[in-house]
Coordinates of N, CA and C in Angstrom, one line a residue:
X924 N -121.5 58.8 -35.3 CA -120.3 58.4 -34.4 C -119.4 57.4 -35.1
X925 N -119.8 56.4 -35.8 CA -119.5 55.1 -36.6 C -118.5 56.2 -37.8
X926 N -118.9 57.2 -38.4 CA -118.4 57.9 -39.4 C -116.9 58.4 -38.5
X927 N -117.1 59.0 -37.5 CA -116.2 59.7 -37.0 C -115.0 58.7 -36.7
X928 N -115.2 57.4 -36.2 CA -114.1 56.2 -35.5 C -113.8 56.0 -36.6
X929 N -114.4 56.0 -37.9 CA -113.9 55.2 -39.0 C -112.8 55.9 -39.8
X930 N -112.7 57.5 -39.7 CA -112.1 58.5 -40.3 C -110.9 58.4 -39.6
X931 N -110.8 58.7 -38.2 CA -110.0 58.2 -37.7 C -109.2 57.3 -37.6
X932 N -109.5 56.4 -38.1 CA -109.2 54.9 -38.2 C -108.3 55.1 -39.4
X933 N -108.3 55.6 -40.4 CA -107.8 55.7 -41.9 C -106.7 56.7 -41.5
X934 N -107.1 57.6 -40.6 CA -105.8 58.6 -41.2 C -104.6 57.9 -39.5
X935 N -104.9 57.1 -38.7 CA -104.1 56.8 -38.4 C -102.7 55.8 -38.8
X936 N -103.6 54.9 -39.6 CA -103.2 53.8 -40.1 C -101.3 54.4 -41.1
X937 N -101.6 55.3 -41.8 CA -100.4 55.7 -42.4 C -99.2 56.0 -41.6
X938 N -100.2 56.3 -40.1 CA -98.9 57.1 -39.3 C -97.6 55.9 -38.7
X939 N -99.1 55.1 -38.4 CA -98.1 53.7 -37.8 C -97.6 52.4 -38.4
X940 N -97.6 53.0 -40.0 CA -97.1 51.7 -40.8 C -95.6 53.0 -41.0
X941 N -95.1 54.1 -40.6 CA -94.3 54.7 -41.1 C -93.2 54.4 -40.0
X942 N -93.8 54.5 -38.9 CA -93.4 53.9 -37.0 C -92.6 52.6 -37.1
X943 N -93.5 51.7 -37.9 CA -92.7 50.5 -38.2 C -91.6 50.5 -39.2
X944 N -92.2 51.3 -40.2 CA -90.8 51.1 -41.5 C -89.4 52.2 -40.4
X945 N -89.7 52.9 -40.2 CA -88.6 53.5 -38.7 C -87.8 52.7 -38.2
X946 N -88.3 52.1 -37.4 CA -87.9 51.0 -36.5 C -87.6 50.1 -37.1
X947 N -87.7 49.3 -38.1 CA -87.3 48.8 -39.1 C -85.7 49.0 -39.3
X948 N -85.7 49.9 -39.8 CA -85.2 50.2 -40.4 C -83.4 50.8 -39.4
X949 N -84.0 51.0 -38.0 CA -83.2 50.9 -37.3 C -82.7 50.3 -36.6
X950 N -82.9 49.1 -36.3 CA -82.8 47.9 -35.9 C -81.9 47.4 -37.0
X951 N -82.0 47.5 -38.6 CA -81.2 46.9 -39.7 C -79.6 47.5 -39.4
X952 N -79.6 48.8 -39.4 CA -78.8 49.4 -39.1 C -77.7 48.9 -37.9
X953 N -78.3 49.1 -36.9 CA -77.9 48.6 -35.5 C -76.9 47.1 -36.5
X954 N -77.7 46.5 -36.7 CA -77.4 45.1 -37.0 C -76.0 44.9 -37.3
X955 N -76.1 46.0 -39.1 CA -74.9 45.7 -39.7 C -74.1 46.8 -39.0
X956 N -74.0 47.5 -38.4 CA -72.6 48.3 -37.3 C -71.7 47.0 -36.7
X957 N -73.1 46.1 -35.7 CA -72.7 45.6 -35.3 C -71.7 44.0 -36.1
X958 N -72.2 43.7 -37.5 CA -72.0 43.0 -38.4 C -70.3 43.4 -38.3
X959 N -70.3 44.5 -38.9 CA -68.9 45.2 -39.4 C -67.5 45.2 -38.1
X960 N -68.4 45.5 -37.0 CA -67.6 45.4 -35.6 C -66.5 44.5 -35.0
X961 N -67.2 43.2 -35.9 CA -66.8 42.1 -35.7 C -65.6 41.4 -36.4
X962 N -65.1 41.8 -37.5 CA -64.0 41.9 -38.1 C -63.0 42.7 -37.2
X963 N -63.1 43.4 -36.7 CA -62.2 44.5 -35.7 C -61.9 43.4 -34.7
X964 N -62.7 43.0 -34.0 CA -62.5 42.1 -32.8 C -62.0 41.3 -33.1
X965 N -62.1 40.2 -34.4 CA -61.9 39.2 -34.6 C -60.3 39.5 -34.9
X966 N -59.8 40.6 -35.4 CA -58.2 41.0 -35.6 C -57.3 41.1 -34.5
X967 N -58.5 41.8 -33.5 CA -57.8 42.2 -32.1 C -57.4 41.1 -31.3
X968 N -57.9 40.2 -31.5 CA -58.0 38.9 -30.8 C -56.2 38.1 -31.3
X969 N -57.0 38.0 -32.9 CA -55.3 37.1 -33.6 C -54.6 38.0 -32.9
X970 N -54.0 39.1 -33.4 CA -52.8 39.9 -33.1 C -52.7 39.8 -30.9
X971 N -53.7 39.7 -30.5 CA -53.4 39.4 -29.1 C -52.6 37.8 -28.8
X972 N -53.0 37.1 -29.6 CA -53.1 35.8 -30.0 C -51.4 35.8 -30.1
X973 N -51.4 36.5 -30.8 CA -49.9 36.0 -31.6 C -48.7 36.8 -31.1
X974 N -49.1 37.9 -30.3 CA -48.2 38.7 -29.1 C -48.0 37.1 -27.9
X975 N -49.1 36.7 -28.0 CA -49.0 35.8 -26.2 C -48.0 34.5 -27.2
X976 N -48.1 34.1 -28.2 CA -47.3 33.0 -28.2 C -45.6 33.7 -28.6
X977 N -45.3 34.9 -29.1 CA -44.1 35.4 -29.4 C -43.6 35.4 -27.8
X978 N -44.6 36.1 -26.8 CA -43.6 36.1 -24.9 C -43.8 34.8 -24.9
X979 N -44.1 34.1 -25.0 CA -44.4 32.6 -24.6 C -42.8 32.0 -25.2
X980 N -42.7 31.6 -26.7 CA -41.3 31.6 -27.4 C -39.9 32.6 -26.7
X981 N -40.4 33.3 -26.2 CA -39.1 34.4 -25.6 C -39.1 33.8 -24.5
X982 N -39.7 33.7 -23.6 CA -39.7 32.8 -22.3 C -38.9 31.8 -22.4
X983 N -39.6 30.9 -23.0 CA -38.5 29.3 -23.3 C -37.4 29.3 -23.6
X984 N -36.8 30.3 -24.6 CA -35.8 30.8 -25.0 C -35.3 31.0 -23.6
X985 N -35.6 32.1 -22.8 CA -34.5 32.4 -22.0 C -34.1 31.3 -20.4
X986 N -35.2 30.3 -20.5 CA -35.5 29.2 -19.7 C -34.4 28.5 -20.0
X987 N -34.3 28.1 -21.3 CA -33.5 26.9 -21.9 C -31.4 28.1 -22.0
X988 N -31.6 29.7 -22.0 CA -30.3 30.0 -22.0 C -29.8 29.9 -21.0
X989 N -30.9 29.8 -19.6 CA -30.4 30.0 -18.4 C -29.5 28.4 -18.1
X990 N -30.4 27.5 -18.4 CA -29.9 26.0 -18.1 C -29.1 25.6 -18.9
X991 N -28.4 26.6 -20.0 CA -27.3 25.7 -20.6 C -25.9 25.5 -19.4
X992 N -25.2 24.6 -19.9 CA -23.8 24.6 -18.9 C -22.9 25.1 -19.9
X993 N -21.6 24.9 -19.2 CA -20.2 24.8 -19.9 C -20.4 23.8 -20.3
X994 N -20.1 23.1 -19.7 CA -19.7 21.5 -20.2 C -20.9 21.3 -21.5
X995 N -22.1 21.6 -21.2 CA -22.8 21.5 -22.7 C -22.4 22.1 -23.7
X996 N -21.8 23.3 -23.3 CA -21.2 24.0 -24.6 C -20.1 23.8 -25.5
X997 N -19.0 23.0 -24.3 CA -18.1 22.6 -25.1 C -18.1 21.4 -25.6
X998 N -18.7 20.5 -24.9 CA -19.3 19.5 -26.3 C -20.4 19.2 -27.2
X999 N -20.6 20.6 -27.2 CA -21.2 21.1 -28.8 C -20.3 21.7 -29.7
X1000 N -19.4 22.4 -29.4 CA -18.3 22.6 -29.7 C -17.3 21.5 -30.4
X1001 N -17.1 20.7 -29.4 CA -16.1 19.6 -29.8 C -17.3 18.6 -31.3
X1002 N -18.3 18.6 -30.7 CA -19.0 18.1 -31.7 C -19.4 19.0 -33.3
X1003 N -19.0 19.8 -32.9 CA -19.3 21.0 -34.3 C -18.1 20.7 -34.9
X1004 N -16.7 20.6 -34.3 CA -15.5 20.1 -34.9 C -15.7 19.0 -35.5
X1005 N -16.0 17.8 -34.8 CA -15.7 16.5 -36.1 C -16.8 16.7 -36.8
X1006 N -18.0 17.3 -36.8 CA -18.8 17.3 -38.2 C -18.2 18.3 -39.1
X1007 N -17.3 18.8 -39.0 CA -16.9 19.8 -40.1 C -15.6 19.1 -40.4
X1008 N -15.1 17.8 -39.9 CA -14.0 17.2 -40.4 C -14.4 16.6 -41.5
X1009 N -15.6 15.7 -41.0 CA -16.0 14.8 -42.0 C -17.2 15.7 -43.0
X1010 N -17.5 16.4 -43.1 CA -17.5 17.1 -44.0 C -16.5 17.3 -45.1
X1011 N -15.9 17.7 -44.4 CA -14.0 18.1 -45.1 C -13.5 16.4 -45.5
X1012 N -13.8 15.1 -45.1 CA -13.7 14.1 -45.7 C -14.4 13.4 -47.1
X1013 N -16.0 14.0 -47.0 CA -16.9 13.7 -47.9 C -16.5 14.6 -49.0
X1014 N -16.1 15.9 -49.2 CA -15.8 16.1 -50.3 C -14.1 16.1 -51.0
X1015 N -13.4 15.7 -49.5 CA -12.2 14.8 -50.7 C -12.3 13.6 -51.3
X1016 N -13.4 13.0 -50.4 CA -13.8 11.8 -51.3 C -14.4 11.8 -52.8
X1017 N -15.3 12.9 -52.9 CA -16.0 13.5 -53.9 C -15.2 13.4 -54.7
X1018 N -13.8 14.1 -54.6 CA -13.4 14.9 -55.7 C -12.0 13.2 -56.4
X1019 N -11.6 12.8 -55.2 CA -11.1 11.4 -55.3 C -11.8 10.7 -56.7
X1020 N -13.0 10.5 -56.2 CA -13.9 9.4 -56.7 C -14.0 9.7 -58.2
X1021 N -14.1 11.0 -58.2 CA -14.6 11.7 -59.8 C -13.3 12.3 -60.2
X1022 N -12.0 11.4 -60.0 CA -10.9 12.2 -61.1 C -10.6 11.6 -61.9
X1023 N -10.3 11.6 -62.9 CA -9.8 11.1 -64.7 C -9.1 9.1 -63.9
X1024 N -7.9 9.8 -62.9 CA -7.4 8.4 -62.8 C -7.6 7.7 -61.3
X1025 N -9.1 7.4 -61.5 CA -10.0 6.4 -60.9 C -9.1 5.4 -60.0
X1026 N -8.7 5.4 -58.7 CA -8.1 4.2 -58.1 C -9.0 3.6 -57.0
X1027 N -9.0 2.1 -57.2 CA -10.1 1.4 -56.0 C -9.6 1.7 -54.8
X1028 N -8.6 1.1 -54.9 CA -7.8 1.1 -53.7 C -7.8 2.4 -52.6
X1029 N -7.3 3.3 -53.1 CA -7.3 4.7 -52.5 C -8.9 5.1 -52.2
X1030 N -9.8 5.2 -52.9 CA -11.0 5.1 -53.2 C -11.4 4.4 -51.5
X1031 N -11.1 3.3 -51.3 CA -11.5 2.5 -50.0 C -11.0 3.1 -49.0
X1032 N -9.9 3.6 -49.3 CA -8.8 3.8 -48.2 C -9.8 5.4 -47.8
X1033 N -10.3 5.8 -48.4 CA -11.1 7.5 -48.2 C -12.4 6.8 -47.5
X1034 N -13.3 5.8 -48.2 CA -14.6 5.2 -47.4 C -14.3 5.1 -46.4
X1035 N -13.3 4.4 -46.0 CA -13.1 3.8 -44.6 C -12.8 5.3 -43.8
X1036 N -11.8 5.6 -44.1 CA -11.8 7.2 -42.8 C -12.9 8.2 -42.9
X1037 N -13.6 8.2 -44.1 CA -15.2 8.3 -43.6 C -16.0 8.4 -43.0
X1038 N -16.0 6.9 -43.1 CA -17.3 5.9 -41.7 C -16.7 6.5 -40.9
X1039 N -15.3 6.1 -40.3 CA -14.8 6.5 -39.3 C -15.5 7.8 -38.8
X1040 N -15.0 8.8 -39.5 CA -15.9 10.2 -39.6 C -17.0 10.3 -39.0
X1041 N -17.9 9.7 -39.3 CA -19.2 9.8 -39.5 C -19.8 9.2 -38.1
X1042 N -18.9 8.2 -37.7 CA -19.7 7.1 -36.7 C -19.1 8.2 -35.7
X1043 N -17.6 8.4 -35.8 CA -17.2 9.9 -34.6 C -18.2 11.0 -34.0
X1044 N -18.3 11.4 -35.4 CA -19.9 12.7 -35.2 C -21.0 11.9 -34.1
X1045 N -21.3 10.9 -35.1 CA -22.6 10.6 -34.4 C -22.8 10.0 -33.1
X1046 N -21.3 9.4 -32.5 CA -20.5 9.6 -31.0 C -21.2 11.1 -29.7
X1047 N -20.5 12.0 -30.6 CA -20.7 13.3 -30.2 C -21.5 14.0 -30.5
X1048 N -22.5 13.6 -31.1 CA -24.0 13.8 -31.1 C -24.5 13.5 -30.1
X1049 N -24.6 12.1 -29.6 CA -25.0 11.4 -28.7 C -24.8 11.8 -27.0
X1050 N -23.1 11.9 -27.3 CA -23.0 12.7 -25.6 C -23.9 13.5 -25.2
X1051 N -23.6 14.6 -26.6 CA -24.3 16.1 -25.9 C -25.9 15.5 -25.8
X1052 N -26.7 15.1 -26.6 CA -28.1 14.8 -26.3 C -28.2 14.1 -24.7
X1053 N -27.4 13.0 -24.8 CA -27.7 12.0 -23.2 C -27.3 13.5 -21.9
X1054 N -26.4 14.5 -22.2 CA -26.1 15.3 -21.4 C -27.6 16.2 -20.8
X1055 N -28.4 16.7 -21.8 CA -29.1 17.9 -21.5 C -30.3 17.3 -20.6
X1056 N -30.8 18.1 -20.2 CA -31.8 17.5 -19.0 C -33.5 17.7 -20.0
X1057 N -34.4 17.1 -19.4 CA -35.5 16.9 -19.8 C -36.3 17.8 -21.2
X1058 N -36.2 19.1 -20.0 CA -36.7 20.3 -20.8 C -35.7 20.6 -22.1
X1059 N -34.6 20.3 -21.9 CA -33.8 20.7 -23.1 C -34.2 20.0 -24.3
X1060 N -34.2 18.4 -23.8 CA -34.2 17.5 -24.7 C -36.0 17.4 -25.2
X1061 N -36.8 18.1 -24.4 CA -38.1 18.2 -25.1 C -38.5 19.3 -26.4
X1062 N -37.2 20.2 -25.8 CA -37.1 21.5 -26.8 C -37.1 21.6 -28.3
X1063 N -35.6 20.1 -28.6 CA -35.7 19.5 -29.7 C -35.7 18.4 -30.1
X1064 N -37.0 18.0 -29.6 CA -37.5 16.9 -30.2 C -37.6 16.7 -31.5
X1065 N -38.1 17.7 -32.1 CA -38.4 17.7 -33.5 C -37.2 17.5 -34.2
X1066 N -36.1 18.2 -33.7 CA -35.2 18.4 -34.6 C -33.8 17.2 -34.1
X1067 N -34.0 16.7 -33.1 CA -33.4 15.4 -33.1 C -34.0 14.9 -34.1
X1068 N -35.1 14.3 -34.5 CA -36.2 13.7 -35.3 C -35.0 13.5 -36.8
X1069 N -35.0 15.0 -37.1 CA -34.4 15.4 -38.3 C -32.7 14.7 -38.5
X1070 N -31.8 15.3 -37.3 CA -30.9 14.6 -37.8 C -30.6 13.4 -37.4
X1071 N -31.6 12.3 -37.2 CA -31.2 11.1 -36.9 C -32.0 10.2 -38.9
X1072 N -32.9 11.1 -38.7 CA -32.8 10.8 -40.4 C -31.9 10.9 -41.2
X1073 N -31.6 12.6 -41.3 CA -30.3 12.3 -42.2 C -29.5 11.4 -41.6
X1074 N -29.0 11.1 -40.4 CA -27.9 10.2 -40.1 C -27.8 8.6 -41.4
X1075 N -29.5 8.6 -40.7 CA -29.3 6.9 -41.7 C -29.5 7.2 -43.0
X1076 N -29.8 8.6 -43.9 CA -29.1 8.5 -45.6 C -28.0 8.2 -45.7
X1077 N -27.0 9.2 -44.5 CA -25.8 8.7 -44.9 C -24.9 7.7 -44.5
X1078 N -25.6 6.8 -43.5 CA -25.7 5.5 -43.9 C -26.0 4.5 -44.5
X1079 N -27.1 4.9 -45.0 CA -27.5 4.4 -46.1 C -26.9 4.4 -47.7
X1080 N -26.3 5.8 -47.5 CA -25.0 6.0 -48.9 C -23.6 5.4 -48.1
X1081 N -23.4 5.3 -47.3 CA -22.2 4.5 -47.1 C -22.3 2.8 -47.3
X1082 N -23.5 2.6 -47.2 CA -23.4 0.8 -47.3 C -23.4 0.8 -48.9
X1083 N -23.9 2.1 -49.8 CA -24.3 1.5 -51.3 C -22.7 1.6 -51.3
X1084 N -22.0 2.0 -50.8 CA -20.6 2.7 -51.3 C -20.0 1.3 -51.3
X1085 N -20.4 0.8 -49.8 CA -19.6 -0.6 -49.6 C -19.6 -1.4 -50.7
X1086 N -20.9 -1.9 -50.9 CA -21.5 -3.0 -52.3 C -20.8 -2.8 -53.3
X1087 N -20.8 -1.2 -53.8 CA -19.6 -1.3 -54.9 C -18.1 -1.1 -55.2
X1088 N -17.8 -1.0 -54.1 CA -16.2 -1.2 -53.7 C -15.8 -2.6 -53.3
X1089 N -16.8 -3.3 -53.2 CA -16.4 -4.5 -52.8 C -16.2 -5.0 -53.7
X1090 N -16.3 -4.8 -55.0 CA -16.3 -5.4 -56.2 C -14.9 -5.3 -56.6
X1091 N -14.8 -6.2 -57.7 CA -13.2 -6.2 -58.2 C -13.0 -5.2 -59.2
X1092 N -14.2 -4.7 -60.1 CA -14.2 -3.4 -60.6 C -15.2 -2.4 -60.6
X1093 N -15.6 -1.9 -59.3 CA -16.3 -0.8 -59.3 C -16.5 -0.1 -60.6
X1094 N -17.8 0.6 -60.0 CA -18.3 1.5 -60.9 C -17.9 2.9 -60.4
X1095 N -17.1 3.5 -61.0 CA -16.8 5.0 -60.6 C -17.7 5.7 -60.7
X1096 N -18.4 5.6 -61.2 CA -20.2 6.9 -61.1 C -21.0 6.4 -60.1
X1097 N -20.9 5.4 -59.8 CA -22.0 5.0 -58.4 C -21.0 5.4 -57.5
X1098 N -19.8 5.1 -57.5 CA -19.2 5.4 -56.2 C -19.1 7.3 -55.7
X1099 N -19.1 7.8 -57.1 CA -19.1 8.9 -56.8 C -20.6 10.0 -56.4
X1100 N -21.3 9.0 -57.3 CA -22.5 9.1 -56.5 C -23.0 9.3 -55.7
X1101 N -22.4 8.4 -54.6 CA -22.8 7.9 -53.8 C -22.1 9.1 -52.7
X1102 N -20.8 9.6 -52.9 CA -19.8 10.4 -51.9 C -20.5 11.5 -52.1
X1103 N -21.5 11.7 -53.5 CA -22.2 13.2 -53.0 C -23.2 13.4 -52.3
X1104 N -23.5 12.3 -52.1 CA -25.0 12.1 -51.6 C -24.5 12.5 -50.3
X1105 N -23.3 11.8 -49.5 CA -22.9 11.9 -48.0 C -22.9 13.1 -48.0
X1106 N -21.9 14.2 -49.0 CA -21.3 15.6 -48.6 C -23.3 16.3 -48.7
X1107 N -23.8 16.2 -49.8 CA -25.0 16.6 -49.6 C -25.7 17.0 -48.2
X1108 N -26.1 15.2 -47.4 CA -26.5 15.0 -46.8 C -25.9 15.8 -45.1
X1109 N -24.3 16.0 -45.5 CA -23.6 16.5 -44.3 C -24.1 17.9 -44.4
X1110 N -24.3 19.1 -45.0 CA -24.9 19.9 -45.5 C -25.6 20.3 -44.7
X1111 N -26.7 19.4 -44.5 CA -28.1 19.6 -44.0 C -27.9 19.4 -42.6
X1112 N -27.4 18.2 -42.5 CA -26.8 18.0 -41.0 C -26.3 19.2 -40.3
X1113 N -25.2 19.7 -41.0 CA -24.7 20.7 -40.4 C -26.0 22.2 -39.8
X1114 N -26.8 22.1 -40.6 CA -27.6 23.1 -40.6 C -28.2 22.7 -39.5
X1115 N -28.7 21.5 -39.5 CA -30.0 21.2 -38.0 C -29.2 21.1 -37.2
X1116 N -28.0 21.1 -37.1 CA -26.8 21.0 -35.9 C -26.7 22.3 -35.2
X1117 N -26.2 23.2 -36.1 CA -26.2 24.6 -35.7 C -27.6 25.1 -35.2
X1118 N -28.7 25.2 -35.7 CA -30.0 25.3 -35.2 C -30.3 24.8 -34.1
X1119 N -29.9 23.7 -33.5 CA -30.1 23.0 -32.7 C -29.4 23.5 -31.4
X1120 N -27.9 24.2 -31.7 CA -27.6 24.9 -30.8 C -28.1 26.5 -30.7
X1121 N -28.6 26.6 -31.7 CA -29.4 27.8 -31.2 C -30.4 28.0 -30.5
X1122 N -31.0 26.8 -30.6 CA -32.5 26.5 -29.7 C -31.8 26.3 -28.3
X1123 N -30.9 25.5 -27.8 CA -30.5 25.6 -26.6 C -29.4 26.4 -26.6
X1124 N -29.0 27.4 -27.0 CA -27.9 28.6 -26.9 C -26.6 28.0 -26.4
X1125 N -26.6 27.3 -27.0 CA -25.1 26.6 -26.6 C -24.0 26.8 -27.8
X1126 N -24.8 27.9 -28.9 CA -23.5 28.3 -30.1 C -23.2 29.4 -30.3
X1127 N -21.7 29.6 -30.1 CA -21.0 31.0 -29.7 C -20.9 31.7 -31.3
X1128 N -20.4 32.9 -31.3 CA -20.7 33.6 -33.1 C -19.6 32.8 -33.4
X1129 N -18.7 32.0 -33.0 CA -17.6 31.5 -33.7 C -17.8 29.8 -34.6
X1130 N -18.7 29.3 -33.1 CA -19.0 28.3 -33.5 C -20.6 28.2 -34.9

């Protein structure tokens, strides 16, 4: 009888070490399906991700089109005008500053309607901001940020202008210098300006 259990015993042993490598082996499988799955999901998710913040962006957009005014518009407007004057002042100064026959005098007489310029813009900067209501003004925060910086370069290049015009004989390279730095800096201005009315749709294709 002991003979018989024991024969038994041997030829079962192969069956159920083959049961396990099986199952094994399907279980591994299972695994990495499930392994590979997950890159899929993980895609479906971003791209869901990034649809909800594009309607999110479109929303606010049409939030902030609805709440523009007139009156906002036209003094963006009026404000788009004097920054393209003094613009149009910074590079006659440019070209003043850097011509063969160098005059102080005149030279001063262009700084001065400058500033003028400049402190105008930033007048009418100021309205339209104190104008817009909360949401507008939280819209561009960032980019108020931006051109109150540039503001004080080109402040900051109008005081170096002062220092050397105050002199009895300027330096024509600093001074000229200095007027590129402004027209530069108006440049950029102008850009986050216009941007700015794009964010609050307050810029017509003309302006």
């Amino acid at each position: 009888m002991r003979q018989i259990l024991l024969i038994a015993a041997i030829l079962l042993v192969p069956n159920l070490v083959l049961i396990a490598q099986h199952s094994g082996h399907g279980s591994s499988g299972q695994g990495q399906q499930q392994g590979q799955s997950q890159p899929g999901r993980a895609t479906t998710g971003g791209q869901s991700s990034q649809s909800t913040a594009a309607q999110k962006r479109e929303k606010q957009r049409n939030q902030l089109r609805s709440q523009a005014t007139n009156e906002q518009r036209e003094q963006y407007r009026t404000g788009n005008r004097s920054m393209e004057r003094t613009r149009t002042q910074a590079r006659d100064m440019v070209r003043m500053s850097n011509g063969t026959a160098f005059d102080a005098d005149q030279v001063r007489q262009q700084r001065d309607q400058l500033r003028d310029q400049v402190r105008t813009m930033d007048q009418h900067n100021q309205r339209l901001i104190k104008g817009l209501d909360n949401q507008q003004q939280a819209a561009i925060e960032q980019r108020r940020w931006t051109i109150y910086q540039i503001q004080e370069r080109i402040n900051s290049s109008l005081r170096s202008m002062d220092r050397e015009l105050a002199k009895t004989s300027p330096i024509q390279k600093r001074v000229t210098e200095e007027a590129r730095n402004v027209e530069r800096e108006m440049q950029q201005y102008q850009q986050q300006y216009r941007d700015m009315g794009d964010d609050l749709s307050l810029r017509s294709s003309q302006s």
